[in-house]
XYZ file of C-alpha atoms in Angstrom:
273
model
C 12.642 -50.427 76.406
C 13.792 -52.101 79.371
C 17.627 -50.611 80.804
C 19.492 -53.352 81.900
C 22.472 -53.185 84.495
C 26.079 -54.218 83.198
C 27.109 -54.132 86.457
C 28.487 -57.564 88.473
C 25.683 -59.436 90.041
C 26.250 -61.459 93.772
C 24.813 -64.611 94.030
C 22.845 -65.621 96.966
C 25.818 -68.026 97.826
C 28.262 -64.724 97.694
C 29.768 -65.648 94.430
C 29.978 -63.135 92.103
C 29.340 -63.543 88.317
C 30.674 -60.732 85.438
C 28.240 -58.016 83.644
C 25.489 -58.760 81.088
C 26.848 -61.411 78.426
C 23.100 -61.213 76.467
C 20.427 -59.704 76.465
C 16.887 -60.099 75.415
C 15.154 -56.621 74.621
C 11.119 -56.881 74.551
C 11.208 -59.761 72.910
C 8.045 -60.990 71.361
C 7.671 -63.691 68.808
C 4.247 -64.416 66.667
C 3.375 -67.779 64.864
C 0.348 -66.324 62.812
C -2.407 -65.124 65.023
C -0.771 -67.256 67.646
C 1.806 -65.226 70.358
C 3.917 -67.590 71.690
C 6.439 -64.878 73.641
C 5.266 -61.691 74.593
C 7.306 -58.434 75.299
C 9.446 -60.629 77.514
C 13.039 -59.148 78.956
C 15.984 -60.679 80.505
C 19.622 -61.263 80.393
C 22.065 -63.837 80.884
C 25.598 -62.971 82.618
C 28.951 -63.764 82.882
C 29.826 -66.814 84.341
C 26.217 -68.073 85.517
C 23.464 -70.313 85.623
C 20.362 -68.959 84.204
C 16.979 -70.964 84.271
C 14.126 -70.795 82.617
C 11.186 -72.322 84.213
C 7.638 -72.584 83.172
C 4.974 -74.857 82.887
C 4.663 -76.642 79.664
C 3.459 -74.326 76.175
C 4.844 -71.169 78.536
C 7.369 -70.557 75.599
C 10.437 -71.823 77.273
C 11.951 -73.507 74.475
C 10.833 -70.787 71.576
C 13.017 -68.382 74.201
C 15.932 -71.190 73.239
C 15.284 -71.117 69.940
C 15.119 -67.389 69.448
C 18.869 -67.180 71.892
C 20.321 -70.192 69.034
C 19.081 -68.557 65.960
C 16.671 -71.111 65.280
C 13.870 -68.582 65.314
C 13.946 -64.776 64.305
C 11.912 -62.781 67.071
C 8.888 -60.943 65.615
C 9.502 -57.945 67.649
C 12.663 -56.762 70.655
C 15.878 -57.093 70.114
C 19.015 -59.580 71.039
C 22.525 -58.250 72.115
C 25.272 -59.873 72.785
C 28.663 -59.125 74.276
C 27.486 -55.595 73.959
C 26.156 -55.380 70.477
C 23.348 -55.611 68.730
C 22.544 -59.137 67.085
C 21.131 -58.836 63.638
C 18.816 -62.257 62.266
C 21.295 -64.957 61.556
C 21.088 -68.588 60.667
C 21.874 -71.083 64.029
C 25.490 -71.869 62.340
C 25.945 -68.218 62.601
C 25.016 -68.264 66.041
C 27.316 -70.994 66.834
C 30.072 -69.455 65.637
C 30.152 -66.758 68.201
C 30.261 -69.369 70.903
C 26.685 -70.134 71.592
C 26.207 -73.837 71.620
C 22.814 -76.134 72.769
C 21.511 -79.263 73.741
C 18.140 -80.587 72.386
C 14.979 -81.652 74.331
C 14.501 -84.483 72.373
C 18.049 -85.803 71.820
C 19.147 -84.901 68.526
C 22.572 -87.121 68.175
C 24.036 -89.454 65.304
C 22.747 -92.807 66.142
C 24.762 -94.850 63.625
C 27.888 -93.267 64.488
C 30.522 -93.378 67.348
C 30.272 -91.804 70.394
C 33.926 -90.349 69.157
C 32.672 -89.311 65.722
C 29.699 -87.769 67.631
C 31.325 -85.319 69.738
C 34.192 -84.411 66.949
C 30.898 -82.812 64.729
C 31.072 -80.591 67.971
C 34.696 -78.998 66.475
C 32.987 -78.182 62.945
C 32.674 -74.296 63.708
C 36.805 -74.235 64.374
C 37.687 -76.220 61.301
C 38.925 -74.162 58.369
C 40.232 -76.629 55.661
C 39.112 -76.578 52.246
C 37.199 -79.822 50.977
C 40.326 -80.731 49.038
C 42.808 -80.392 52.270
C 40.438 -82.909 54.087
C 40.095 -85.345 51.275
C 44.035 -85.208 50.891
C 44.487 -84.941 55.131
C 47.606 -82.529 54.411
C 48.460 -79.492 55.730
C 46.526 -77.246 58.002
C 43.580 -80.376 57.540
C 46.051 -82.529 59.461
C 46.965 -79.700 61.770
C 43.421 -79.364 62.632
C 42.186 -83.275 62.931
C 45.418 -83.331 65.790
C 44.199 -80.048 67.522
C 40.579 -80.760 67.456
C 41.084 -84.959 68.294
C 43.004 -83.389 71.658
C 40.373 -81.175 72.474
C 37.833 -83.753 72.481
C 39.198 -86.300 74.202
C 39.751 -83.747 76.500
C 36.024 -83.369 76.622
C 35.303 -87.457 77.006
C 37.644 -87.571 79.905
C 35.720 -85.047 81.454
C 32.620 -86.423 81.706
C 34.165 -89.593 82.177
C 32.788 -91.424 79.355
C 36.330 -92.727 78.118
C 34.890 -96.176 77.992
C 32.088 -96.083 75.694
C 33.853 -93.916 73.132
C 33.941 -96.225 70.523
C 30.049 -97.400 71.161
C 27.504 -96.679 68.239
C 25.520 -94.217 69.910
C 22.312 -96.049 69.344
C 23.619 -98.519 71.478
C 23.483 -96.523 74.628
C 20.974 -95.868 77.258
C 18.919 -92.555 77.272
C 21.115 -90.986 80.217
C 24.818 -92.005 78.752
C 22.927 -90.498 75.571
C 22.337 -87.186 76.665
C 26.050 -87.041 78.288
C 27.089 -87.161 75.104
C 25.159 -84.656 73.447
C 26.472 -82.239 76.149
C 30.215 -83.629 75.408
C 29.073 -82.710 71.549
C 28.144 -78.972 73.234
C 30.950 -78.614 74.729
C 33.409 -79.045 72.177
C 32.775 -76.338 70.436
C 33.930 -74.191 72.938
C 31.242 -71.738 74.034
C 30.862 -68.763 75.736
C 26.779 -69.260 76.138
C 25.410 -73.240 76.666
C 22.190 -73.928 76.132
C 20.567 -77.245 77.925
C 16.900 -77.860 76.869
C 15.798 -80.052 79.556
C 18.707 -81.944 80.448
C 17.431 -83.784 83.237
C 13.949 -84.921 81.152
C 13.990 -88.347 81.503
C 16.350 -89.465 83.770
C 16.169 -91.590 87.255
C 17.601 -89.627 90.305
C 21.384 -91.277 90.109
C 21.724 -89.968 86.527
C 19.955 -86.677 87.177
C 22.841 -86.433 90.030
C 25.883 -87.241 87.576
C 24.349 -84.293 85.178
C 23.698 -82.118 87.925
C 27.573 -82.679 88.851
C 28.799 -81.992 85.498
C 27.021 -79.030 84.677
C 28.284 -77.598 87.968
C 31.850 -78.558 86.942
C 30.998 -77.719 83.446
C 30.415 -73.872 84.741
C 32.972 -74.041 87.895
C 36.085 -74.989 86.065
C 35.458 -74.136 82.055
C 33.825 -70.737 83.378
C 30.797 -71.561 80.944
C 27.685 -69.123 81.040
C 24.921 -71.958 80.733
C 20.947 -70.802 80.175
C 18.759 -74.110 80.943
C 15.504 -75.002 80.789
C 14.454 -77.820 83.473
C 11.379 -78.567 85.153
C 12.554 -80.266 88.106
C 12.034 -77.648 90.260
C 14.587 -79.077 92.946
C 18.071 -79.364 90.075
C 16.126 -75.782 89.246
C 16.620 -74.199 92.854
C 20.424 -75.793 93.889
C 22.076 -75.364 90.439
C 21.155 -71.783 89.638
C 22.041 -68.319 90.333
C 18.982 -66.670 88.623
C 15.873 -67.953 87.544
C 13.359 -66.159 84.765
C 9.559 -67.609 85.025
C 7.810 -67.719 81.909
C 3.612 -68.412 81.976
C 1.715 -67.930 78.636
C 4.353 -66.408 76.767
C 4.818 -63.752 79.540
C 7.296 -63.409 82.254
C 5.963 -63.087 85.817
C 8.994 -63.499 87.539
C 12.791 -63.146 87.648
C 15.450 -63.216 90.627
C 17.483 -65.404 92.798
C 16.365 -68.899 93.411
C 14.835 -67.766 96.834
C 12.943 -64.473 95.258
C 11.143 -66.709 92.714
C 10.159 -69.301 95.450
C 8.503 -66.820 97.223
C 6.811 -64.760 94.454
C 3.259 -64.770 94.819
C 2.305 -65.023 91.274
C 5.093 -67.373 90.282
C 3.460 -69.611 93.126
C -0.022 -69.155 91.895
C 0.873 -70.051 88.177
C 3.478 -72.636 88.488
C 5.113 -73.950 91.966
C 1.739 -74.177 93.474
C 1.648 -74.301 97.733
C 1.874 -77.342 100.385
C -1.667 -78.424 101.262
C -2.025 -77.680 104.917
């Protein structure tokens, strides 16, 4: 099994981001006769932006799945803040503080974009079914606490003025905004973005870019993403992990994976002369 260093890591821009927050131990995950993920290992720290990068079928999103509890890895191990992970269901998951985005936006359509992100709070409320039907006691507590905290949310990514919009309503990019504003407020220590920038036209690739830079410079988020624009891939993150057929031929800094050999040979491919 591969040791992995707890110690602080310093980004190529000099910033420096806290020990190991999870880690994936020889990970490899069957479907059948079929092995999507392969003895792969990597972790995700404190306080960073991790990408995953691949080309399509590499088993980038599996990876996600297996992080969010969606799937149960076949082989390998997954620890986090220090220990040991058994198999748990994704609610499970999300109540540690690991939240996600989808590829394919997964959001409420007939509902508000309000009543969309308050689902987001549903891992910090407590009250009994009774208590919520009544709205007394620590149900009313929590609708006041958990109403603050997302509007908190809305006002940060600035979409104050569609709040009361049926979700269908919107365009794709105000769409995925607000499936990151659901994300968000829950809380987490670990986001996960599948694709967040699939889709978009370069003005609304820009806003997300923005936010998820905010999102990690003033909430102190860890974020793991998966993107295949390979130029939000190079200026958001700290790290990148490169995944090809299931196995991983590269991991480092932005500039290390640029200049890997076989990452350029499987994936980034080179200038024509």
């Amino acid at each position: 099994m591969t040791e992995l260093s707890p110690e602080p890591f310093v980004t190529e821009d000099g910033r420096t981001i806290g020990g190991v927050l999870m880690e994936m131990r020889d990970i490899t995950l069957r479907f059948g006769g079929v092995v999507a993920i392969n003895d792969i290992t990597f972790d995700i720290r404190e306080g960073e932006i991790r990408a995953i990068i691949g080309p399509n079928g590499a088993g980038k999103s599996s990876m996600l799945n297996i992080v969010s509890g969606f799937y149960t890895p076949s082989e390998g191990e997954v620890w986090y803040k220090g220990a040991r992970r058994p198999p748990m269901k994704p609610y499970e998951v999300a109540r540690m503080g690991v939240a996600r985005t989808f590829q394919n936006i997964a959001l409420f359509e007939g509902m508000t974009v309000l009543d969309n992100v308050m689902t987001g709070r549903l891992t910090h409320m407590r009250a009994t079914v009774l208590e919520q039907a009544l709205w007394w006691g620590r149900a009313e507590r929590e609708e006041i606490e958990n109403r603050e905290k997302v509007e908190r949310v809305i006002d940060f990514l600035e979409i104050q003025n569609i709040r009361k919009t049926p979700v269908g309503r919107l365009p794709y990019g105000l769409k995925k905004r607000v499936e990151l504003a659901r994300a968000l407020a829950a809380e987490p220590s670990l986001l996960l973005l599948d694709e967040p920038m699939a889709g978009m036209n370069v003005e609304e690739k820009e806003d997300m870019s923005r936010f998820i830079l905010d999102v990690n410079d003033e909430f102190g988020t860890t974020i793991c993403l998966i993107e295949h624009d390979m130029g939000v891939v190079m200026d958001l993150s700290d790290r990148v992990v490169v995944m090809d057929y299931g196995k991983k031929i590269g991991d480092g800094t932005p500039d290390e994976v640029r200049n890997d050999q076989a990452v350029i040979d499987a994936y980034l491919g080179v200038p024509h002369e």
